[in-house]
Amino acid sequence: MMASSYKDEDGHISVSGSGAPAGAVGDSLRSKKPENTAFKQQRLPAWQPILTAGTVLPAFFIIGLIFIPIGIGLYVTSNNIKEFEIDYTGVDVSSPCFDCSQKLSWNSTRPCTCSITFQLDQPYESNVFMYYGLSNFYQNHRRYVKSRDDSQLNGNEESLRKPSKECEPYGKHSNKPIAPCGAIANSMFNDTLELFYNEPNGTRVQIPLTATGIAWWTDKHVKFRNPGGENGNLTAAFQGTAKPVNWRRPVYELDADPDNNGFINEDFIVWMRTAALPTFRKLYRIIQRRNNLLPTLPRGNYTLEVVYNYPVRSFEGRKRMILSTISWMGGKNPFLGIAYITVGSVCFLLGVVLLIIHHKYGNRTNGADISH
Amino acid sequence: MYFQRASYTTVHVVERHLIPCAGEENWVDSRTVYIGHKEPPPGAEAYIPQRYPDNRIVSSKYTFWNFIPKNLFEQFRRIANFYFLLIFLVQLIIDTPTSPVTSGLPLFFVITVTAIKQGYEDWLRHKADCSINECPVDVVQQGKAVRTQSHKLRVGDIVMVREDDTFPCDLIFLSSSRDDGTCYVTTTSLDGESSHKTYYAVPDTMAFKTEHEVDSLHATIECEQPQPDLYKFVGRINIYKDKEEPVSRTLGAENLLLRGATLKNTQHIYGTVAVYTGMETKMALNYQSKSQKRSAVEKSMNAFLIVYLCILISKALINTVLKYAWQWSPDRDEPWYNHRTEHERQRHVVIRAFTDFLAFMVLFNYIIPVSMYVTVEMQKFLGSYFITWDEEMFDEELGQGAQVNTSDLNEELGQVEYVFTDKTGTLTENNMEFIECCVDGNVYIPHAICNGQILSAASSIDMIDSSPGGYRREYEDLFFRALCLCHTVQVKEEETVDGIKRGIHQGRPTSFYISSSPDEVALVEGMKRLGYTYLRLKDNHMEILNKDDEIESVLAMFCSLLLCVSVFSGEYLLFCKGADSSIFPRVVSGKVEQVKAHVEQNAVEGLRTLCVAYRRLSESEYREACHHLTEAMLALQDREQRLAQAYDVIERDFVLLGATAVEDRLQEKAADTIESLHKAGIKVWVLTGDKMETAAATCYASKLFRRSTQILELTKKRTKEQSLHDVLFELNRTVLRQRSISGLSVDCLDFGLIIDGATLSAVLKPTQEVSGHGNYREIFLEICRNCSAVLCCRMAPLQKAQIKLSKEHPITLAIGDGANDVSMILEAHVGIGIMGKEGRQAARNSDYAIPKFKHLKKMLLVHGHYYYIRIAELVQYFFYKNVCFIFPQFLYQFFCGFSQQPLYDTAYLTLYNISFTSLPILLYSLVEQHVTIDALKREPSLYRDIAKNSLLRWPVFLYWTCLGLFDAVTFFFGAYFLFDNTTFTSNGQMFGNWTFGTLIFTVLVFTVTLKLALDTRHWTWINHFVIWGSLLFYVIFSLLWGGIIWPFLNYQRMYYVFMQMLSSGPAWLSIILLITVSLLPDVIKKVLCRAICPTATERAQVKSPQRKSVLFYSENGFHVLLQSVFS
């Protein structure tokens, strides 16, 4: 009866069955008295907090008291930031860029330009950052995100000649390897934006735009490297490669400045950092403040000259130009401030509610406690 | 070597089908072992030589060559591993969002760790096997002892074993160096019993004293095929002498020396014949894994897993459908900037949809984590050490602490609803003391033992109803003799073999009695005090030192344990000792009424009673009985059945002699333990073979029944008067009425039920009647459910296993100490064995073994409680943290065109469950104590808080899942609104998608870890170290992972992402904000629940003195603070 209740499930013998010697050793070990250590007896000294209304109340009030001022501060800061945004896609017939957006094609040789005038109501005092924004552009699509070769971009000669297969179908063109390969590089934003200040006297002053310092320092100096060493001839280094299909110029002609040419061109680097959401903005240029007395961008009328190259209407996208000042907490972002104020107030409110509950019910448990 | 050996050991081993002759029907599988250099006996059936395994013990599972394939196969047979393997293969085959590494690495890790563990264990087994297989053995070959290695033994070899040697295989005992043909053996390594057991040589061969003699033996052994029961062996030996008919002798378990046992107190034994070798020995057959029991927690876990699997599949389906709906316009499907390759374009749309579905599955598969299985198993394995380490459960007397035989059921200890306990040895000490006896109506009380010395016969007997007369004297003599003869007690001498004689003759008690039944020892010792000393068993003669200091030698022939025939002064007497219920029906004369009354009176006092009867046999009756019995005993098949038949013929027409009473004291703190169990809401059933009165007395003593308990009786006595049906319905009405009156109050509902074995089997018997009379079983169970204590007396061992509470499947725990409890222990959800006096069988077959019954309290109320809350939190938390982890990925699909773009980097996906969030929960599940040990012991009612799997019910599960969903939504949309179209940095530079994911991931890791910190009630330094350490590890890892260009990776997407994020102020602020928001609901829920309707556990937490001061302090501080704020 007893024996039949052994069931051999695994078809093997368990460890303890390893024979008499092992069993004997086990016996002698087992017969030892267990050690009286705090850990083994589960009596380690311990701090034993409990979340009661009493203990949590102060925390709620403190959170409320800290969060609300932070929120107000953030909100005020965010409101002080000046931001100007203009859509230049040219969807409407009335829009200056409508023509360009209509007749755009990748292989047209003559660039199409259009200019949009706008007015800034307030002077922009500190450095102004110029962004371009795209909507409905899925830079975060999986096929798109992985379509790059980081080792090629890091200046690896082998990858330059033989791009990774992740780049397909933007890896090779007429049997030559494409540099830089991949969908991201291929679709690089290539509109040119220029800003002119229309002085009240009617003269147009071009505002100098700085094209450096827009990419992460580490990207520009470590992650992206040109092939063929620091001072090599870029043209020679890229010999035997094809330019991306949609590009007008090869990669080694992106900029005249050798420190901003090839893979380490900052516009290129900025584009290569894929955005998280389908509506995004990317830093285009920086307008440095030169004169401490004058605002960087005074009040007045401005003209945005666009060399319109980049088609977005096929996927119902939009293109924008944004001018923004920056504070210690970045650009305009009322959400963070509002969120802090809300959470702070909720905590405070909860604190009050808990206080009431604590007084109503807490006494009861306390009473029981004392009577105990 | 082999051939050489084969040439001179001519042992013929035959397996054959015996021709069914009278009484040997159905005996198909037997083996015949031929010993000696003789031809097979003439006229024997044709035989086919059969190969038996050699004596190699192979406990190892793998060989060097098959380890990898076999181990992998074993591991992937587990459904979870197989699932992960499938995911991994899918990742390898199709183009998936995450690299195969993310699921391959954890799987590889798990598989490797398991394989290393199993490999190491197997290596140990190999080593142990090797040392066993190569140990030297003496084999008798051609009249000489030849030394060889153990694994070269064959079936039929004659082996010589010396003192303190371990038997190399299962042997039939032929002769011994001791004159009486016995040997002493300990079976410590087999069943843990350290007492010496006596084995007997085959009578015809016990005279052999040299190798030559042994070698000249011409005999065959027929025996059954190997079977694992250690205590059963059926066989016979046929000895051929010259040309005579072979002499058949029966072989039983007492002739079979088991492998693994050790020879003691015997110089050497010759001529033992191997019958079972190698893997066929009983030891090897026994060490096989028992059937697995699954805990309730595991069942809930599996149910949750299925829910999550459904969630996973529906998520993948929704996303696939939405993807194709969204991609309807080609500009979205393939905008100019993002073309497919030609290869992809040519694929059929159905295949594409299917691969997309699989890709989504892969993306979301982390919702069912590999690591949960590993963590749960580690928790169980490591956690069970706390039981073995527990000093309070260590028994100094036994020198042993609690023992864990399986760690799968730790948490089940916290879920017990019914405890089935054995009485003798479990509730009671099983330390019997002879109290009194009643001979033919006269009561004898031996005086207390005076320091172990035997008092003189005359003074030691206190006759209460003295009415001297020859008639009485004769009965007295018979009675005492019967008790001296009817037993299986052995005399164990202290030092040497010769010690017995010397010791007894010089009046020094150097010998003591040992037996598997303490009752018998008590009786024999009691007889000694009354003047009849049992000396020893010699050559089938029992020697008794009687009152007049004469040694009487009686030929005793045992029929069964309680019965013996003895030839006594020329007369044949049949003595019988047994429970009153089995004796009285067979008695024809004697002072039945008086004895019966006395027996009942004794039983009420809680004493164990036995009755003694005898019968005079005539010469012819004796011969006939002997014939029947021998025939039955020689049978190889159905031996037990046929013996029982033979007994029935003999056991009748007895004359009642008297009765004995033996006291068994309660174990220390048994009452306290039972009381605690009651308070904990556990219903206790006592199952015993004792008389109802005895058992009831024990129950009152152990506080199982209290004065206020209303006793319901369901016994044979009652059912004799009324029909079973009426009794059942009446009881049911009583119970229901009481409940309707008392309403909810628990204390008033104190019913105790007493039922006896006969009635129980009547109740549980499936009724053939049509449903009109109802199902007794249901009514009975209904009554039982309303009783806090149930006493089942007069139970047969097998019946103990039959008590199963059907329908609701409440968690049952069986506790017992003897072999008769084993079936019950194996049957219950949790089986606990007590390392008691009746051997170690119960402990060996149990899931947990404890030294004493009182340890059950700590086992259930403290350890069980802790294990349950620990594992419940572990399971819920694992699901929670993976909802938090994966749901943002799901939401992200709506913003990336359903392209299966992962939100987090590969390293984060891989390491989230393995290292960032694994250790805190593992530690929590090992050391958490939500209430102190003392509080748990002080207030057993806390156990009710976790009853019926309360922490793993669906509402709780839903709460955790909703919490996970809320947190995930907070993470994702919090980050979404912060990222939407704004600059995060003070230098105007923008962040990309990987920063977005890293931000969410950082919030995730911190929230999930802090959530656990909020749940932790017991902060030891290890908790601090692990929780803060694992957060620190995350930060350091992220810094390192983004800190350099990793040469072996083909992408550098994480380069400086984490650092850039940390350099931005708004990122810090949003991380803090999102963590706060995520934790807020849980904190509020906890505080509100505690304030408005605190559970008993929560009250107990506050009551604990240490905490009171903390609370007091903080409250005071707070009031001061408030006053200053509001004034």
Short mmCIF file of C-alpha atoms in Angstrom, two decimals, chain A residues 1-3 5-9 12-15 17-21 27 30-34 36 39-53 55-58 60 67 74 106 129 131 137-138 140-146 150 168-170 183 187 213-216 218 222-223 246 273-279 281 283 310-311 314-315 320 326-333 335-336 339-340 343 347 350 354-355 357-359 361 364 366 369 372, chain B residues 58 61 95-97 125 128 132 188 228-229 279 286-287 289-292 326 331 333 336-341 386 388-392 394 396 399 403 798 822 826 841 844-845 863 870 892 895-897 899-901 929 932-934 974 976-978 981-983 985-993 996 1017-1020 1022 1045 1051-1052 1055-1057 1060 1066 1069 1072-1073 1076-1077 1080 1083-1084 1086-1088 1090-1092 1101 1103 1106-1108 1111 1114-1115 1118-1119 1122:
data_model
loop_
_atom_site.label_atom_id
_atom_site.label_comp_id
_atom_site.label_asym_id
_atom_site.label_seq_id
_atom_site.Cartn_x
_atom_site.Cartn_y
_atom_site.Cartn_z
CA MET A 1 0.00 0.00 0.00
CA MET A 2 2.68 2.37 0.96
CA ALA A 3 5.06 1.32 -1.70
CA SER A 5 2.20 5.37 -3.60
CA TYR A 6 5.65 6.14 -4.78
CA LYS A 7 5.26 7.55 -8.18
CA ASP A 8 8.17 7.94 -10.44
CA GLU A 9 7.44 11.07 -12.29
CA HIS A 12 15.12 9.31 -11.96
CA ILE A 13 16.36 8.99 -8.47
CA SER A 14 16.41 12.03 -6.30
CA VAL A 15 19.54 13.47 -4.81
CA GLY A 17 19.08 8.62 -2.85
CA SER A 18 22.73 8.77 -3.67
CA GLY A 19 23.45 5.98 -1.32
CA ALA A 20 24.41 5.26 2.20
CA PRO A 21 27.48 7.47 2.57
CA ASP A 27 22.26 12.65 9.04
CA ARG A 30 21.14 17.43 10.25
CA SER A 31 21.57 16.36 13.78
CA LYS A 32 23.52 19.51 14.47
CA LYS A 33 21.66 22.23 16.21
CA PRO A 34 20.91 25.16 13.96
CA ASN A 36 21.48 30.91 16.63
CA PHE A 39 19.50 36.06 10.24
CA LYS A 40 18.78 32.36 10.50
CA GLN A 41 16.25 32.89 13.25
CA GLN A 42 14.66 35.73 11.25
CA ARG A 43 15.29 38.13 14.05
CA LEU A 44 17.46 40.71 12.34
CA PRO A 45 16.88 44.13 13.79
CA ALA A 46 14.59 45.99 11.50
CA TRP A 47 12.93 49.31 11.03
CA GLN A 48 9.22 48.67 10.64
CA PRO A 49 7.42 51.63 9.21
CA ILE A 50 3.70 51.51 8.60
CA LEU A 51 1.68 53.72 6.37
CA THR A 52 -0.99 55.12 8.62
CA ALA A 53 -2.86 58.32 8.13
CA THR A 55 2.59 58.97 9.29
CA VAL A 56 1.58 59.79 5.74
CA LEU A 57 -0.11 63.11 6.51
CA PRO A 58 3.06 65.13 7.00
CA PHE A 60 1.45 64.81 1.88
CA PHE A 67 5.46 71.01 -5.38
CA LEU A 74 8.12 76.50 -13.71
CA TRP A 106 13.30 65.38 -56.40
CA PHE A 129 17.13 79.23 -31.33
CA TYR A 131 14.01 75.20 -35.24
CA PHE A 137 6.63 62.44 -40.21
CA TYR A 138 7.29 59.06 -38.66
CA ASN A 140 10.16 56.70 -35.09
CA HIS A 141 8.96 54.05 -37.50
CA ARG A 142 10.83 50.87 -36.82
CA ARG A 143 11.92 50.34 -40.39
CA TYR A 144 13.20 53.90 -40.41
CA VAL A 145 14.89 53.99 -37.02
CA LYS A 146 17.07 51.01 -37.69
CA ASP A 150 26.51 53.56 -36.94
CA GLU A 168 18.39 48.33 -47.33
CA PRO A 169 16.89 49.47 -49.63
CA TYR A 170 19.11 52.51 -49.23
CA ALA A 183 16.57 55.72 -44.91
CA SER A 187 15.56 61.62 -46.20
CA GLY A 213 26.65 73.89 -31.60
CA ILE A 214 23.31 72.50 -32.67
CA ALA A 215 24.28 68.86 -32.27
CA TRP A 216 25.27 67.03 -29.09
CA THR A 218 29.51 63.83 -27.96
CA VAL A 222 32.90 60.85 -30.80
CA LYS A 223 29.97 59.10 -32.36
CA ASN A 246 17.57 61.94 -52.65
CA ARG A 273 18.93 61.66 -34.00
CA THR A 274 15.50 60.25 -34.69
CA ALA A 275 12.61 61.97 -32.97
CA ALA A 276 10.38 60.20 -30.49
CA LEU A 277 7.03 61.31 -31.86
CA PRO A 278 5.65 61.94 -35.34
CA THR A 279 5.39 65.68 -34.68
CA ARG A 281 11.16 69.87 -34.10
CA LEU A 283 17.36 72.62 -33.97
CA TYR A 310 11.62 69.01 -48.96
CA PRO A 311 8.32 67.43 -49.99
CA SER A 314 2.49 63.44 -50.11
CA PHE A 315 2.04 62.18 -46.55
CA ARG A 320 7.24 74.87 -39.60
CA ILE A 326 15.54 79.20 -23.91
CA SER A 327 15.63 79.30 -20.13
CA TRP A 328 17.35 76.98 -17.65
CA MET A 329 14.45 74.60 -18.05
CA GLY A 330 14.51 74.54 -21.82
CA GLY A 331 11.84 75.78 -24.13
CA LYS A 332 8.26 76.73 -23.58
CA ASN A 333 6.57 73.95 -21.67
CA PHE A 335 2.66 71.30 -18.96
CA LEU A 336 5.37 70.67 -16.41
CA ALA A 339 1.37 69.33 -13.57
CA TYR A 340 3.45 70.29 -10.57
CA VAL A 343 -0.10 67.33 -8.06
CA CYS A 347 -1.51 66.19 -2.25
CA LEU A 350 -5.57 64.72 0.27
CA LEU A 354 -6.71 62.38 5.56
CA LEU A 355 -6.53 64.69 8.49
CA ILE A 357 -10.26 60.76 8.46
CA HIS A 358 -7.44 60.49 10.90
CA HIS A 359 -9.37 62.41 13.49
CA TYR A 361 -11.16 56.99 12.69
CA ARG A 364 -10.90 54.79 17.45
CA ASN A 366 -5.84 54.82 19.16
CA ASP A 369 -4.43 50.88 21.27
CA HIS A 372 -4.68 47.33 25.08
CA VAL B 58 23.18 4.28 -10.97
CA LYS B 61 20.72 10.83 -14.44
CA ASP B 95 12.42 40.27 -38.51
CA THR B 96 11.49 41.27 -35.00
CA PRO B 97 11.65 44.58 -33.19
CA ARG B 125 25.72 11.41 -7.58
CA ALA B 128 28.69 8.66 -4.64
CA ILE B 132 29.55 2.58 -3.62
CA THR B 188 19.39 4.10 9.52
CA PRO B 228 9.76 -1.22 -3.44
CA ASP B 229 8.01 -2.08 -0.20
CA MET B 279 18.88 -0.91 -9.50
CA ASN B 286 12.55 3.40 -2.99
CA TYR B 287 14.56 6.45 -3.77
CA SER B 289 10.62 10.94 -6.43
CA LYS B 290 7.21 11.05 -4.97
CA SER B 291 4.25 12.36 -6.82
CA GLN B 292 4.29 16.09 -6.82
CA TRP B 326 -3.78 52.65 -40.42
CA ASP B 331 1.50 57.22 -48.20
CA ASP B 333 2.40 52.50 -45.50
CA TRP B 336 8.83 58.37 -49.83
CA TYR B 337 11.33 58.53 -47.01
CA ASN B 338 10.76 55.02 -45.79
CA HIS B 339 10.54 52.36 -48.46
CA ARG B 340 10.44 48.65 -48.01
CA THR B 341 12.97 46.45 -49.67
CA PHE B 386 14.39 29.13 7.48
CA THR B 388 15.49 23.93 9.02
CA TRP B 389 17.36 26.75 10.68
CA ASP B 390 14.66 27.40 13.19
CA GLU B 391 16.07 26.89 16.61
CA GLU B 392 12.68 26.78 18.28
CA PHE B 394 14.88 21.93 17.30
CA GLU B 396 17.31 18.55 22.09
CA GLY B 399 18.98 16.04 18.37
CA GLN B 403 13.25 18.89 8.09
CA LEU B 798 -6.39 2.88 5.19
CA VAL B 822 1.79 7.39 5.69
CA LEU B 826 0.70 11.31 1.14
CA GLN B 841 8.49 6.16 7.85
CA ARG B 844 10.39 10.04 5.32
CA ASN B 845 7.20 10.16 3.32
CA HIS B 863 6.36 30.05 8.86
CA ARG B 870 5.75 36.54 0.82
CA TYR B 892 3.88 53.79 -28.03
CA PHE B 895 2.51 56.94 -32.03
CA CYS B 896 4.94 55.13 -34.23
CA GLY B 897 2.61 53.87 -36.87
CA SER B 899 5.67 49.57 -36.53
CA GLN B 900 6.69 47.49 -33.46
CA GLN B 901 9.30 50.05 -32.58
CA GLN B 929 7.76 40.02 8.16
CA THR B 932 6.53 40.17 14.15
CA ILE B 933 7.00 36.52 14.96
CA ASP B 934 5.86 37.12 18.52
CA GLY B 974 3.57 62.08 -18.62
CA TYR B 976 4.55 62.30 -23.93
CA PHE B 977 3.27 65.68 -22.83
CA LEU B 978 6.67 66.72 -21.62
CA ASN B 981 7.30 69.79 -29.15
CA THR B 982 9.50 71.26 -26.52
CA THR B 983 13.12 71.63 -25.85
CA THR B 985 17.82 71.39 -22.53
CA SER B 986 19.19 74.78 -21.75
CA ASN B 987 21.33 74.80 -24.89
CA GLY B 988 18.41 74.32 -27.24
CA GLN B 989 19.43 70.86 -28.44
CA MET B 990 16.77 68.24 -28.92
CA PHE B 991 16.35 64.72 -27.60
CA GLY B 992 15.41 61.73 -29.69
CA ASN B 993 13.30 58.64 -29.24
CA PHE B 996 12.17 59.39 -24.50
CA ARG B 1017 7.31 46.38 6.56
CA HIS B 1018 10.51 44.89 7.73
CA TRP B 1019 13.54 46.93 6.80
CA THR B 1020 16.66 45.10 7.78
CA ILE B 1022 19.84 43.83 3.77
CA ILE B 1045 31.15 53.29 -27.90
CA TYR B 1051 24.45 50.35 -33.18
CA GLN B 1052 25.35 53.06 -30.73
CA TYR B 1055 25.59 56.68 -26.58
CA TYR B 1056 25.42 59.47 -23.98
CA VAL B 1057 21.64 59.35 -23.95
CA GLN B 1060 22.33 63.99 -21.65
CA PRO B 1066 13.18 69.36 -16.69
CA LEU B 1069 11.70 67.41 -12.43
CA ILE B 1072 10.29 63.13 -9.68
CA LEU B 1073 6.79 64.23 -10.63
CA THR B 1076 5.15 60.74 -7.14
CA VAL B 1077 2.01 60.54 -9.22
CA LEU B 1080 0.15 58.23 -4.92
CA VAL B 1083 -0.39 55.05 -0.78
CA ILE B 1084 -3.86 56.56 -0.54
CA LYS B 1086 -3.30 51.75 1.86
CA VAL B 1087 -3.88 54.62 4.23
CA LEU B 1088 -7.62 54.70 3.68
CA ARG B 1090 -6.08 51.03 7.25
CA ALA B 1091 -7.93 54.00 8.68
CA ILE B 1092 -11.44 52.94 7.75
CA GLN B 1101 1.06 45.85 13.39
CA LYS B 1103 -0.12 47.07 18.60
CA GLN B 1106 8.15 48.94 19.17
CA ARG B 1107 5.94 50.50 16.59
CA LYS B 1108 3.74 52.23 19.06
CA LEU B 1111 3.76 56.15 15.77
CA SER B 1114 5.36 60.94 14.66
CA GLU B 1115 1.86 61.82 15.69
CA PHE B 1118 2.69 66.11 13.41
CA HIS B 1119 0.29 67.74 15.78
CA LEU B 1122 -0.18 71.25 12.26
#
